[in-house]
mmCIF file of C-alpha atoms and ligand atoms in Angstrom:
data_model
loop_
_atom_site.group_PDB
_atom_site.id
_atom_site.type_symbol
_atom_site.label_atom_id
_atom_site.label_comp_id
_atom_site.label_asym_id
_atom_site.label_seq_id
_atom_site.Cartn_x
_atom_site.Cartn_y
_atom_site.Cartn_z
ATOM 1 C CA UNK A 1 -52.227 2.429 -18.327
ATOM 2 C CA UNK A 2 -48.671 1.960 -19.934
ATOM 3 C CA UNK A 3 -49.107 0.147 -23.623
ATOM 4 C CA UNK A 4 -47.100 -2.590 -22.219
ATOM 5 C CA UNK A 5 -49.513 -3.636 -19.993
ATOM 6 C CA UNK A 6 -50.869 -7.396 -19.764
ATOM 7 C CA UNK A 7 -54.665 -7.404 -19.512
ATOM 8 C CA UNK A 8 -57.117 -10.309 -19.388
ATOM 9 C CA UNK A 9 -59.702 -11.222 -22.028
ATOM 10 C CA UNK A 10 -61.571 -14.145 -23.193
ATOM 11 C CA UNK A 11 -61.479 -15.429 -26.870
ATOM 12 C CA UNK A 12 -64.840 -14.926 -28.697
ATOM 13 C CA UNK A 13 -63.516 -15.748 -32.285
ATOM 14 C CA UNK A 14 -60.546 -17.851 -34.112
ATOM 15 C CA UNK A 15 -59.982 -17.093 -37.504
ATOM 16 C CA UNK A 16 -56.983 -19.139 -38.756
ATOM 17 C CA UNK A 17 -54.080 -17.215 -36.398
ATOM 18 C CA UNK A 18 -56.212 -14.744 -35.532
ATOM 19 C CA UNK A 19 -58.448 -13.769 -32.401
ATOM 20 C CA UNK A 20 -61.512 -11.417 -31.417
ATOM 21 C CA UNK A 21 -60.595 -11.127 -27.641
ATOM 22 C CA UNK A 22 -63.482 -9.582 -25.195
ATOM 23 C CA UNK A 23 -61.863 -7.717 -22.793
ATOM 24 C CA UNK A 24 -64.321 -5.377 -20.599
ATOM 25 C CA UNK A 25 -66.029 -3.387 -23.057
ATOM 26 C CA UNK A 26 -62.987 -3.355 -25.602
ATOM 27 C CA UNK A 27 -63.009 -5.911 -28.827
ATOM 28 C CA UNK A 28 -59.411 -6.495 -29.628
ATOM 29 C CA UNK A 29 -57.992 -8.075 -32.634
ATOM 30 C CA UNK A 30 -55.231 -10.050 -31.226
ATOM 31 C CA UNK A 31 -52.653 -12.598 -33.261
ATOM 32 C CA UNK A 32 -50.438 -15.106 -31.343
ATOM 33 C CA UNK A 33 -47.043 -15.893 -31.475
ATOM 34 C CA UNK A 34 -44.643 -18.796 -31.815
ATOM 35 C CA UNK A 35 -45.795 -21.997 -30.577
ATOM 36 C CA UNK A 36 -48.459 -20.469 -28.947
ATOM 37 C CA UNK A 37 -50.013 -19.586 -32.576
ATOM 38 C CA UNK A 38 -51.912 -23.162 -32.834
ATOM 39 C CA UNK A 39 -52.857 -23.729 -29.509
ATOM 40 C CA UNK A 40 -55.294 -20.727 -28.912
ATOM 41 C CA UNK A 41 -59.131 -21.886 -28.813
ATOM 42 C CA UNK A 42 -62.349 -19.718 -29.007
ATOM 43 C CA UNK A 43 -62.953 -20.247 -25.068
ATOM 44 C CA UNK A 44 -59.726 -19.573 -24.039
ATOM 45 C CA UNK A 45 -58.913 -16.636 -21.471
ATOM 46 C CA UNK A 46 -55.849 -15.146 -22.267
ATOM 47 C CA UNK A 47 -53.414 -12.255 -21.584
ATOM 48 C CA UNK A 48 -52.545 -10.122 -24.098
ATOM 49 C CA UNK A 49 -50.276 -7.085 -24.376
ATOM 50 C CA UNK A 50 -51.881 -4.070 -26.548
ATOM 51 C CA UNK A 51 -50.300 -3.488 -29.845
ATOM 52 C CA UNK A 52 -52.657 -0.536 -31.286
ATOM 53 C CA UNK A 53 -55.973 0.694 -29.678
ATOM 54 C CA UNK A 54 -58.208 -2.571 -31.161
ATOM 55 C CA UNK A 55 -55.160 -4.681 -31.940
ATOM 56 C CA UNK A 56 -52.820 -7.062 -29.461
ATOM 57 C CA UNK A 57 -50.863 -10.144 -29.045
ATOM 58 C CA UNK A 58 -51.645 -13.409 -26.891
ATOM 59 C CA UNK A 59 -48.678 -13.778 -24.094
ATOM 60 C CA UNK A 60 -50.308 -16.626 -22.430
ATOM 61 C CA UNK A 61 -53.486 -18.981 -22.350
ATOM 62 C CA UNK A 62 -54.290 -19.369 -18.793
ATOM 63 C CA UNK A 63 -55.400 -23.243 -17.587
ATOM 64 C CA UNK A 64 -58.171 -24.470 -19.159
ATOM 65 C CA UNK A 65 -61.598 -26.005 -17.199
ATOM 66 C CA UNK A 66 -62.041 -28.085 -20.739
ATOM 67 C CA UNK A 67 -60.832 -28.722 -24.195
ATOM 68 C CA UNK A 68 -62.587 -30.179 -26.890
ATOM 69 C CA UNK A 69 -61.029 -31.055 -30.272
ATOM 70 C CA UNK A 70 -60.425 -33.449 -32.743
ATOM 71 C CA UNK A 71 -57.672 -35.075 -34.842
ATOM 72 C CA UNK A 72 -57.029 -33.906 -38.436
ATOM 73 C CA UNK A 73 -53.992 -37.099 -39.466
ATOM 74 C CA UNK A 74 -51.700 -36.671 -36.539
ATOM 75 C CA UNK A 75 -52.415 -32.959 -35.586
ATOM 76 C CA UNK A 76 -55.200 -31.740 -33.036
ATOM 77 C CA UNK A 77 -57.820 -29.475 -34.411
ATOM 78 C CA UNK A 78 -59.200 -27.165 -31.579
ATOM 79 C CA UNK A 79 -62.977 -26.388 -31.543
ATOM 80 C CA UNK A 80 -62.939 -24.700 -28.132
ATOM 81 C CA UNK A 81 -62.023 -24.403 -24.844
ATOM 82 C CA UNK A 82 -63.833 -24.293 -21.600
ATOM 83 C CA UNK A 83 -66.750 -25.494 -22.729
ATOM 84 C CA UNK A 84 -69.461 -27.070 -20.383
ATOM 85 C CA UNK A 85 -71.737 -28.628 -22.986
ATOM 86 C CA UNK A 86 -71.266 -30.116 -26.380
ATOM 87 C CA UNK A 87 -74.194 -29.439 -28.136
ATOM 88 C CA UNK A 88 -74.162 -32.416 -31.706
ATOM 89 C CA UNK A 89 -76.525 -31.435 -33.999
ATOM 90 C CA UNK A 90 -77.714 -34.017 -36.557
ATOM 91 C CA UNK A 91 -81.099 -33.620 -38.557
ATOM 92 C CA UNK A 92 -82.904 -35.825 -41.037
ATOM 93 C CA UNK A 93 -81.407 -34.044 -44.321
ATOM 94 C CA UNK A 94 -78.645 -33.864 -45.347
ATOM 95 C CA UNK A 95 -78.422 -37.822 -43.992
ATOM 96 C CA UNK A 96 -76.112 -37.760 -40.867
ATOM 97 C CA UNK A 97 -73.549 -40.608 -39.832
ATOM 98 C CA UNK A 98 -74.207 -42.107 -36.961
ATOM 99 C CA UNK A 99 -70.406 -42.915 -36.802
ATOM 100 C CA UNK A 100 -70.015 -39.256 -36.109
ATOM 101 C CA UNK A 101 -72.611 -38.985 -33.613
ATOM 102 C CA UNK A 102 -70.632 -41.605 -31.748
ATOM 103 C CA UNK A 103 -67.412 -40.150 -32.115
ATOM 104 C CA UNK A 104 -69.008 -36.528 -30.908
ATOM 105 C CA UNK A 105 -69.988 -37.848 -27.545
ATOM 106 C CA UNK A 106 -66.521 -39.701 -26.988
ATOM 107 C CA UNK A 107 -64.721 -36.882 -27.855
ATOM 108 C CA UNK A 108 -66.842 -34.751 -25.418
ATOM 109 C CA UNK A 109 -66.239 -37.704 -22.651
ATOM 110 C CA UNK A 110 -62.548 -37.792 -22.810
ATOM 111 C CA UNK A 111 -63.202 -33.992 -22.107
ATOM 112 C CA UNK A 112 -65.636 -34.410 -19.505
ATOM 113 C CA UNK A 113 -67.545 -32.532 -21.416
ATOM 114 C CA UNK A 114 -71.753 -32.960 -20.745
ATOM 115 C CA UNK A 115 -73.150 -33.605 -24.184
ATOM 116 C CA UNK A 116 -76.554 -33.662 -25.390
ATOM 117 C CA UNK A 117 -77.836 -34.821 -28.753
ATOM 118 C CA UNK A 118 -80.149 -32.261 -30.604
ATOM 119 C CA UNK A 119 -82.474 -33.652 -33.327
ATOM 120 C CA UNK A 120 -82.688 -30.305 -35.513
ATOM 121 C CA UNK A 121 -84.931 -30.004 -38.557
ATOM 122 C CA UNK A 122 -88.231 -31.806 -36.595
ATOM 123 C CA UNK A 123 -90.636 -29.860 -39.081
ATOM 124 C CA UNK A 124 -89.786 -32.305 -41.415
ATOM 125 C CA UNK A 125 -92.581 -34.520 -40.067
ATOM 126 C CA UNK A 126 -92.178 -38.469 -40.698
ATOM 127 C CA UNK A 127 -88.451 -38.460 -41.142
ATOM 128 C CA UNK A 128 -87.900 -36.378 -38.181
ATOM 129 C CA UNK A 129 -89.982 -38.972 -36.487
ATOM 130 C CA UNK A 130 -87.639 -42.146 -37.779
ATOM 131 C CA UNK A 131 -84.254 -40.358 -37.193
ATOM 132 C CA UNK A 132 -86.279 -39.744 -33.294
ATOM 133 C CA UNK A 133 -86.685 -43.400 -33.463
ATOM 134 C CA UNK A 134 -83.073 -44.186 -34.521
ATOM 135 C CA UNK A 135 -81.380 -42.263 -31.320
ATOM 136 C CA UNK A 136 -83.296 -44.292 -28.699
ATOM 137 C CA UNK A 137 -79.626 -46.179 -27.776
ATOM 138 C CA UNK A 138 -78.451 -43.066 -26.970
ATOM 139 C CA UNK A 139 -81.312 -42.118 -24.533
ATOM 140 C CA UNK A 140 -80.878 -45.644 -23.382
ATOM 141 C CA UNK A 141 -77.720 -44.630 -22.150
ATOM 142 C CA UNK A 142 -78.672 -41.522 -20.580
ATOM 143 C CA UNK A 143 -77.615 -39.123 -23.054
ATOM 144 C CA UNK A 144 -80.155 -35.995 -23.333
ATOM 145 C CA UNK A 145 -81.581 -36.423 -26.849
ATOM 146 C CA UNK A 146 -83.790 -32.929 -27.652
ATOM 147 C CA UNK A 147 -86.477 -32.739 -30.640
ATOM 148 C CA UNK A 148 -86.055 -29.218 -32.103
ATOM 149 C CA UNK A 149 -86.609 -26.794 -35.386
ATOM 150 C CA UNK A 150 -84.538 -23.689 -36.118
ATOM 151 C CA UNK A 151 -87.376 -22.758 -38.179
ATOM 152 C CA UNK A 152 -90.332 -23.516 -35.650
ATOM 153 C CA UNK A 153 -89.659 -24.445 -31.926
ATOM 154 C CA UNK A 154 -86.318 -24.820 -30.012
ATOM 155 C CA UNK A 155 -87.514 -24.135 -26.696
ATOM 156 C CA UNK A 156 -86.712 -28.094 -25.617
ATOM 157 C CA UNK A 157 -83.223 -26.863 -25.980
ATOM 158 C CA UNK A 158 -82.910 -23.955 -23.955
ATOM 159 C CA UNK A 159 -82.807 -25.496 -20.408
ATOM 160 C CA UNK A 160 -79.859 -27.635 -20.938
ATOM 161 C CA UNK A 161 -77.540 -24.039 -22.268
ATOM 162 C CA UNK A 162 -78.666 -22.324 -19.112
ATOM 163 C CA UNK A 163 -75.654 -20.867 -17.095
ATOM 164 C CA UNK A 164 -73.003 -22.711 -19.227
ATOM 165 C CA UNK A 165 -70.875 -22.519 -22.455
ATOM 166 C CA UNK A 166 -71.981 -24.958 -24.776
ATOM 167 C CA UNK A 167 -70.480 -25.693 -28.321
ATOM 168 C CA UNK A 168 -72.448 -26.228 -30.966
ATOM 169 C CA UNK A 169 -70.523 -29.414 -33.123
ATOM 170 C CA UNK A 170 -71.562 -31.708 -35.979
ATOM 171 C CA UNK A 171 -71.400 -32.120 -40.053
ATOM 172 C CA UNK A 172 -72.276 -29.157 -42.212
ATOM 173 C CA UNK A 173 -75.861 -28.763 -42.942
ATOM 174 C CA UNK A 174 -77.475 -29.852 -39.697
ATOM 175 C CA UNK A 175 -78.504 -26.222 -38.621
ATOM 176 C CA UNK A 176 -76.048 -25.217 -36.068
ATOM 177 C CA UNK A 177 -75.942 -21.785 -37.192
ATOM 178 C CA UNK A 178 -79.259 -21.415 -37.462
ATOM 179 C CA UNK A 179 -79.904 -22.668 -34.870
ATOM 180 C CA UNK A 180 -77.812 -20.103 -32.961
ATOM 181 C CA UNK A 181 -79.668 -17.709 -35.055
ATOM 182 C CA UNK A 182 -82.854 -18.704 -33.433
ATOM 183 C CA UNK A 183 -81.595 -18.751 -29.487
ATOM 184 C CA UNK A 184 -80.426 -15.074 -30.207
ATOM 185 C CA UNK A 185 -81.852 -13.352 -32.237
ATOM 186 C CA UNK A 186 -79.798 -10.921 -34.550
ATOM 187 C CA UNK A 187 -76.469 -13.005 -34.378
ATOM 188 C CA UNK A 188 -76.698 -13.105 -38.205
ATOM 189 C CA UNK A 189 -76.028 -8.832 -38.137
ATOM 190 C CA UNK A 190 -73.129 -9.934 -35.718
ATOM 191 C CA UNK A 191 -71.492 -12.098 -37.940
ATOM 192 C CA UNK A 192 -71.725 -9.785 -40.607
ATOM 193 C CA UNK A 193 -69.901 -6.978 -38.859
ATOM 194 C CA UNK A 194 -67.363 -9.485 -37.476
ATOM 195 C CA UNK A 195 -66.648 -11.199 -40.393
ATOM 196 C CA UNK A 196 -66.328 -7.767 -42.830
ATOM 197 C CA UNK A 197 -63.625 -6.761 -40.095
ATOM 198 C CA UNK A 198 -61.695 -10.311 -40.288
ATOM 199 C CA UNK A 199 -62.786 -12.424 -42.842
ATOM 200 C CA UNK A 200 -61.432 -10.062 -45.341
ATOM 201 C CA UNK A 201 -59.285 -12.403 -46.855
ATOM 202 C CA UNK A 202 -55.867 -11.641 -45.094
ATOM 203 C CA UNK A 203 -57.050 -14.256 -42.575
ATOM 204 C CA UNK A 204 -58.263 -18.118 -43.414
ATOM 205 C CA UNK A 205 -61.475 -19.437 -42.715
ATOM 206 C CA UNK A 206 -63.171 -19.001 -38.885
ATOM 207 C CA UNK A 207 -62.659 -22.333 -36.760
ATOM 208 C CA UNK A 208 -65.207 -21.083 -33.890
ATOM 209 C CA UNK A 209 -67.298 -18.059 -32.976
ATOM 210 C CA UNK A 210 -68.887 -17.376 -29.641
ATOM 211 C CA UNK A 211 -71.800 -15.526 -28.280
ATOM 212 C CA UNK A 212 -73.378 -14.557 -25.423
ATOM 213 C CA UNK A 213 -77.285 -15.866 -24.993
ATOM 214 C CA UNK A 214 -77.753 -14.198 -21.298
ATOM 215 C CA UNK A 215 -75.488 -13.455 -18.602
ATOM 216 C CA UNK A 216 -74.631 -16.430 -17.213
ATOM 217 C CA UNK A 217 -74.699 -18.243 -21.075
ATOM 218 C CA UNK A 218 -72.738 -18.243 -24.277
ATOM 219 C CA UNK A 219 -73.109 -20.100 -27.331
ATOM 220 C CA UNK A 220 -70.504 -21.568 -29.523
ATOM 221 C CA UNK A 221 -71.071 -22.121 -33.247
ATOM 222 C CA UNK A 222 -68.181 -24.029 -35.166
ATOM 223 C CA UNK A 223 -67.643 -24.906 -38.287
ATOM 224 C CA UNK A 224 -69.024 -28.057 -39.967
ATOM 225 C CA UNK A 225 -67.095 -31.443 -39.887
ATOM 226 C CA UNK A 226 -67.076 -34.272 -41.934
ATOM 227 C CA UNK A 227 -65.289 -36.496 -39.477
ATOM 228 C CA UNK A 228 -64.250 -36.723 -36.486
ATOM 229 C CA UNK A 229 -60.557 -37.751 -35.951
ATOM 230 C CA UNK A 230 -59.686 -39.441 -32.051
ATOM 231 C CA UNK A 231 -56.231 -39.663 -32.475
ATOM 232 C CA UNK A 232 -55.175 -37.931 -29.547
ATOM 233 C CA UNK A 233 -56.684 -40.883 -27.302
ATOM 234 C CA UNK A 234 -55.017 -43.877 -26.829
ATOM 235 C CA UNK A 235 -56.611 -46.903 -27.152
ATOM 236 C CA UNK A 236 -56.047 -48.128 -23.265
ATOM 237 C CA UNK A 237 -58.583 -45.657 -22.503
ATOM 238 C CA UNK A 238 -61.311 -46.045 -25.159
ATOM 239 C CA UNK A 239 -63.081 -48.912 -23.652
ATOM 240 C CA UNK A 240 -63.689 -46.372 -20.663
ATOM 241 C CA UNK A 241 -65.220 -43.667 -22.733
ATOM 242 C CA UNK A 242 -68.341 -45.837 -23.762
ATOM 243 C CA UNK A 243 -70.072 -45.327 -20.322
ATOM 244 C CA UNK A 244 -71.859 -48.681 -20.665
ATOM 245 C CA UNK A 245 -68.762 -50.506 -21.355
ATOM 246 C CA UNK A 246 -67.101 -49.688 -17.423
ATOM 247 C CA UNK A 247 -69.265 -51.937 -15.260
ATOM 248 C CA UNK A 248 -67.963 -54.854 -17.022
ATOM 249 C CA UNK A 249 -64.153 -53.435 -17.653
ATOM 250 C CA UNK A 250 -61.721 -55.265 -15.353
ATOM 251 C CA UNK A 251 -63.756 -58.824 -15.624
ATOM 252 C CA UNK A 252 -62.060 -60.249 -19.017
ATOM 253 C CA UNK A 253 -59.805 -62.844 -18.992
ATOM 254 C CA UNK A 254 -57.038 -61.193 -20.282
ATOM 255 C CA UNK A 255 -56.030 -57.648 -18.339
ATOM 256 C CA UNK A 256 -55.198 -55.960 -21.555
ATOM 257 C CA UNK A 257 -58.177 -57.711 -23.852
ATOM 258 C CA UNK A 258 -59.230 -55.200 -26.626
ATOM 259 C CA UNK A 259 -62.617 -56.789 -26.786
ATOM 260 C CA UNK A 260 -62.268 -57.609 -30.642
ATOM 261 C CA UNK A 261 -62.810 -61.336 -30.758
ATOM 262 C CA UNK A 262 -60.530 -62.172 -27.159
ATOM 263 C CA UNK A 263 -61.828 -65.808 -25.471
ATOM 264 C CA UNK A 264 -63.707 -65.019 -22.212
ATOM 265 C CA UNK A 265 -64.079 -61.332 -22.534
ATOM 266 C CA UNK A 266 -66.579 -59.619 -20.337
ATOM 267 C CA UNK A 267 -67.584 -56.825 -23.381
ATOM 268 C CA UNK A 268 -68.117 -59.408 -25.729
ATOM 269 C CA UNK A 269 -70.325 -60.938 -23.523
ATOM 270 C CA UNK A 270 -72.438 -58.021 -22.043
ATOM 271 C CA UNK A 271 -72.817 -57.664 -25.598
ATOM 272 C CA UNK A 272 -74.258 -60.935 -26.272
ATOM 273 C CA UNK A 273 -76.467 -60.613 -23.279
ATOM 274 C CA UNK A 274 -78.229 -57.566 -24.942
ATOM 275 C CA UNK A 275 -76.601 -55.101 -22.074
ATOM 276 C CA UNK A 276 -74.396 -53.614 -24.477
ATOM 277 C CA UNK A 277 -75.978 -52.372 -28.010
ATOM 278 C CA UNK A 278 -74.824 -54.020 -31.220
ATOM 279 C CA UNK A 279 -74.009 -50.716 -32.874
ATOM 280 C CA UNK A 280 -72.531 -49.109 -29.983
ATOM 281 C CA UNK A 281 -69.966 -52.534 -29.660
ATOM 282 C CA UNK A 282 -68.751 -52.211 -33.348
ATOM 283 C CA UNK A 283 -68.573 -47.937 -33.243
ATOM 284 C CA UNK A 284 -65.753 -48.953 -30.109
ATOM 285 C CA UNK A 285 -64.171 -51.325 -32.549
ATOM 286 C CA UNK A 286 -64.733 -49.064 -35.627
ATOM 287 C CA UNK A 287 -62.737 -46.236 -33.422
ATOM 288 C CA UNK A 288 -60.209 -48.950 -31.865
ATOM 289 C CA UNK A 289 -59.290 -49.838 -34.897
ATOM 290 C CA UNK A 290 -58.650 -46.465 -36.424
ATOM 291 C CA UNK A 291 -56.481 -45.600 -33.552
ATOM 292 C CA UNK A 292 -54.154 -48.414 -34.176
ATOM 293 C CA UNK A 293 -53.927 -49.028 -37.593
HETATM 294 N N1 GDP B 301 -86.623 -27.294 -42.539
HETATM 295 C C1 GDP B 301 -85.658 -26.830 -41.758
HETATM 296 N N2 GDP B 301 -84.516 -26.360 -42.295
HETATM 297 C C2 GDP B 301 -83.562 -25.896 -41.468
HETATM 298 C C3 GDP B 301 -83.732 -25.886 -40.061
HETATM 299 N N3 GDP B 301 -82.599 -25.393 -39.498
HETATM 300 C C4 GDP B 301 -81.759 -25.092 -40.506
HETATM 301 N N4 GDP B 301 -82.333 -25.390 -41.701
HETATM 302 C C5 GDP B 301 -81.714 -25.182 -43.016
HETATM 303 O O1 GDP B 301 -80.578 -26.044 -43.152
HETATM 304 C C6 GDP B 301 -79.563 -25.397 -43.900
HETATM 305 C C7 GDP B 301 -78.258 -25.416 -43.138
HETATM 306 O O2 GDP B 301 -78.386 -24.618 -41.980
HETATM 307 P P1 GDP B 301 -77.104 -24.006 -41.220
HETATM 308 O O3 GDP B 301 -77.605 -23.333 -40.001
HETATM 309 O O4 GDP B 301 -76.268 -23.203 -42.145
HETATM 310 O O5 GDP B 301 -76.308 -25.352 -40.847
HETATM 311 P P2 GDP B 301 -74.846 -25.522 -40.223
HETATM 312 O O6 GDP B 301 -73.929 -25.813 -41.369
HETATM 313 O O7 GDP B 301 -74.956 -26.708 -39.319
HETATM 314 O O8 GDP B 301 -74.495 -24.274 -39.488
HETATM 315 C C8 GDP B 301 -80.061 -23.990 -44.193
HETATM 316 O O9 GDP B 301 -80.585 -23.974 -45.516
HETATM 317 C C9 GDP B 301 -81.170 -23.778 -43.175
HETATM 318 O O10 GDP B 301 -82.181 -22.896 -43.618
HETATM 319 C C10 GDP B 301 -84.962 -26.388 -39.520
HETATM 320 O O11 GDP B 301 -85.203 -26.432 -38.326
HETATM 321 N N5 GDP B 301 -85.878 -26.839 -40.418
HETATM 322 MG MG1 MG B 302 -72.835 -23.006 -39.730
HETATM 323 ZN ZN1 ZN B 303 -62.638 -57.807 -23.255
#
């Protein structure tokens, strides 16, 4: 094999400009070049040329099944790429925002991206049980909502990360680590060895981390988030990316109504009716309104 070679890997790991790249049996520490240096995602699969034995550069991402990522100002923060399943993680304490929550599974939408809501933290007994209470919209809708504890039980979880890649997103706090802690047991060692090798202060803070759960599986934790920028959508395609909103898209009076406070709009309406939840209604216009201000 010439040094020059290109090989094939898949990106376990982002630290800052920095990648752990899986290739066969061989971890390789790879950096990126150019423009090419902000647009790598834990997900990707990439080719990369050898620079040392354990060390390379990225030539090229190669197309991408999915992207998920958010909007820090004007800029897109990646959280990963070809992912099946987001995975948002809220529990009782610290308080979540439901704001985010909404934002998570629009985000994951416009990436037609499956998402599931996990309820972490359950052993907390009667506020588990309210916060349980408080997601019924969201099961209304059809969104999997799953009752779990790092600590205790997260067996209602498993079945929906079975043959997929599923990223674990949501506000610091909420267990996401742990939680990958508990699916695979001994990921904390992992991160220790990983992070003495990279995080040794040469390289900024780790935007993603993957690992594998079985064969067919791997796990995503990222980092926590207090919000959740949309930026990168526009707002001609938000309405579409509340699922309950698109039977009644197309039937306002106006073809371009933002379903704000429009005469005869169909949103508004459905809204009215009951057939479209209060909160969900003002989290579009909450999101519509940060997109064009
Ligand atoms: N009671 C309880 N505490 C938990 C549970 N899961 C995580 N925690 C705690 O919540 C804190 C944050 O957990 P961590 O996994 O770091 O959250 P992350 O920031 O979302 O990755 C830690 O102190 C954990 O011990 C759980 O199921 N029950
Ligand atoms: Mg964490
Ligand atoms: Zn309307």
């Amino acid at each position: 094999m010439s040094s020059t070679a290109r090989l094939e890997g898949l990106v376990t790991a982002s630290y800052g400009r920095h990648y752990q790249v899986e290739s066969g049996e061989l971890q390789i520490e790879c950096v990126a070049r150019g423009k090419q240096s902000e647009s790598v995602a834990c997900g990707d699969r990439v080719e990369f040329k050898l620079t040392s034995p354990d060390q390379g550069v990225v030539e090229r991402i190669l197309p991408r099944a999915s992207l998920l990522y958010r909007s820090v100002a004007h800029r897109s923060k990646l959280i990963a790429a070809n992912v099946d399943l987001a995975v948002i993680v809220i529990a009782p304490i610290p308080s979540y925002y439901d704001a985010l929550v909404n934002r998570c599974l629009i985000a994951a939408q416009a990436a037609n991206i499956e998402a599931v809501i996990c309820l972490n933290k359950s052993d907390l007994g009667e506020t588990a049980d309210a916060v349980f209470a408080q997601l019924a919209p969201y099961r209304n809708l059809g969104y999997a909502v799953v009752r779990v504890s790092a600590h205790h039980d997260i067996n209602a979880l498993r079945p929906h990360l079975e043959g997929k890649i599923s990223a674990f997103v949501g506000q610091s706090g909420m267990g996401k680590s742990s939680l990958i802690n508990a699916l695979i047991p001994g990921t904390a060692t992992a991160t220790a060895s990983i992070s003495t090798a990279l995080d040794s202060g040469k390289h900024t803070t780790t935007s993603a981390k993957m690992y594998r759960l079985d064969a067919s599986s791997r796990l995503i934790d990222s980092p926590g988030m207090q919000a959740f920028g949309l930026n990168h959508l526009s707002a001609g395609e938000l309405d579409h990316l509340f699922i309950e909103f698109r039977p009644h898209i197309g039937h306002c009076k106006f073809s371009n109504c933002r379903h704000i406070h429009e005469p005869d709009c169909a949103i508004l309406a459905a809204c009215q009716q009951g057939k479209i939840s209060a909160v969900r209604m003002s989290a579009y216009q909450e999101i519509l309104k940060s997109l064009t201000s």
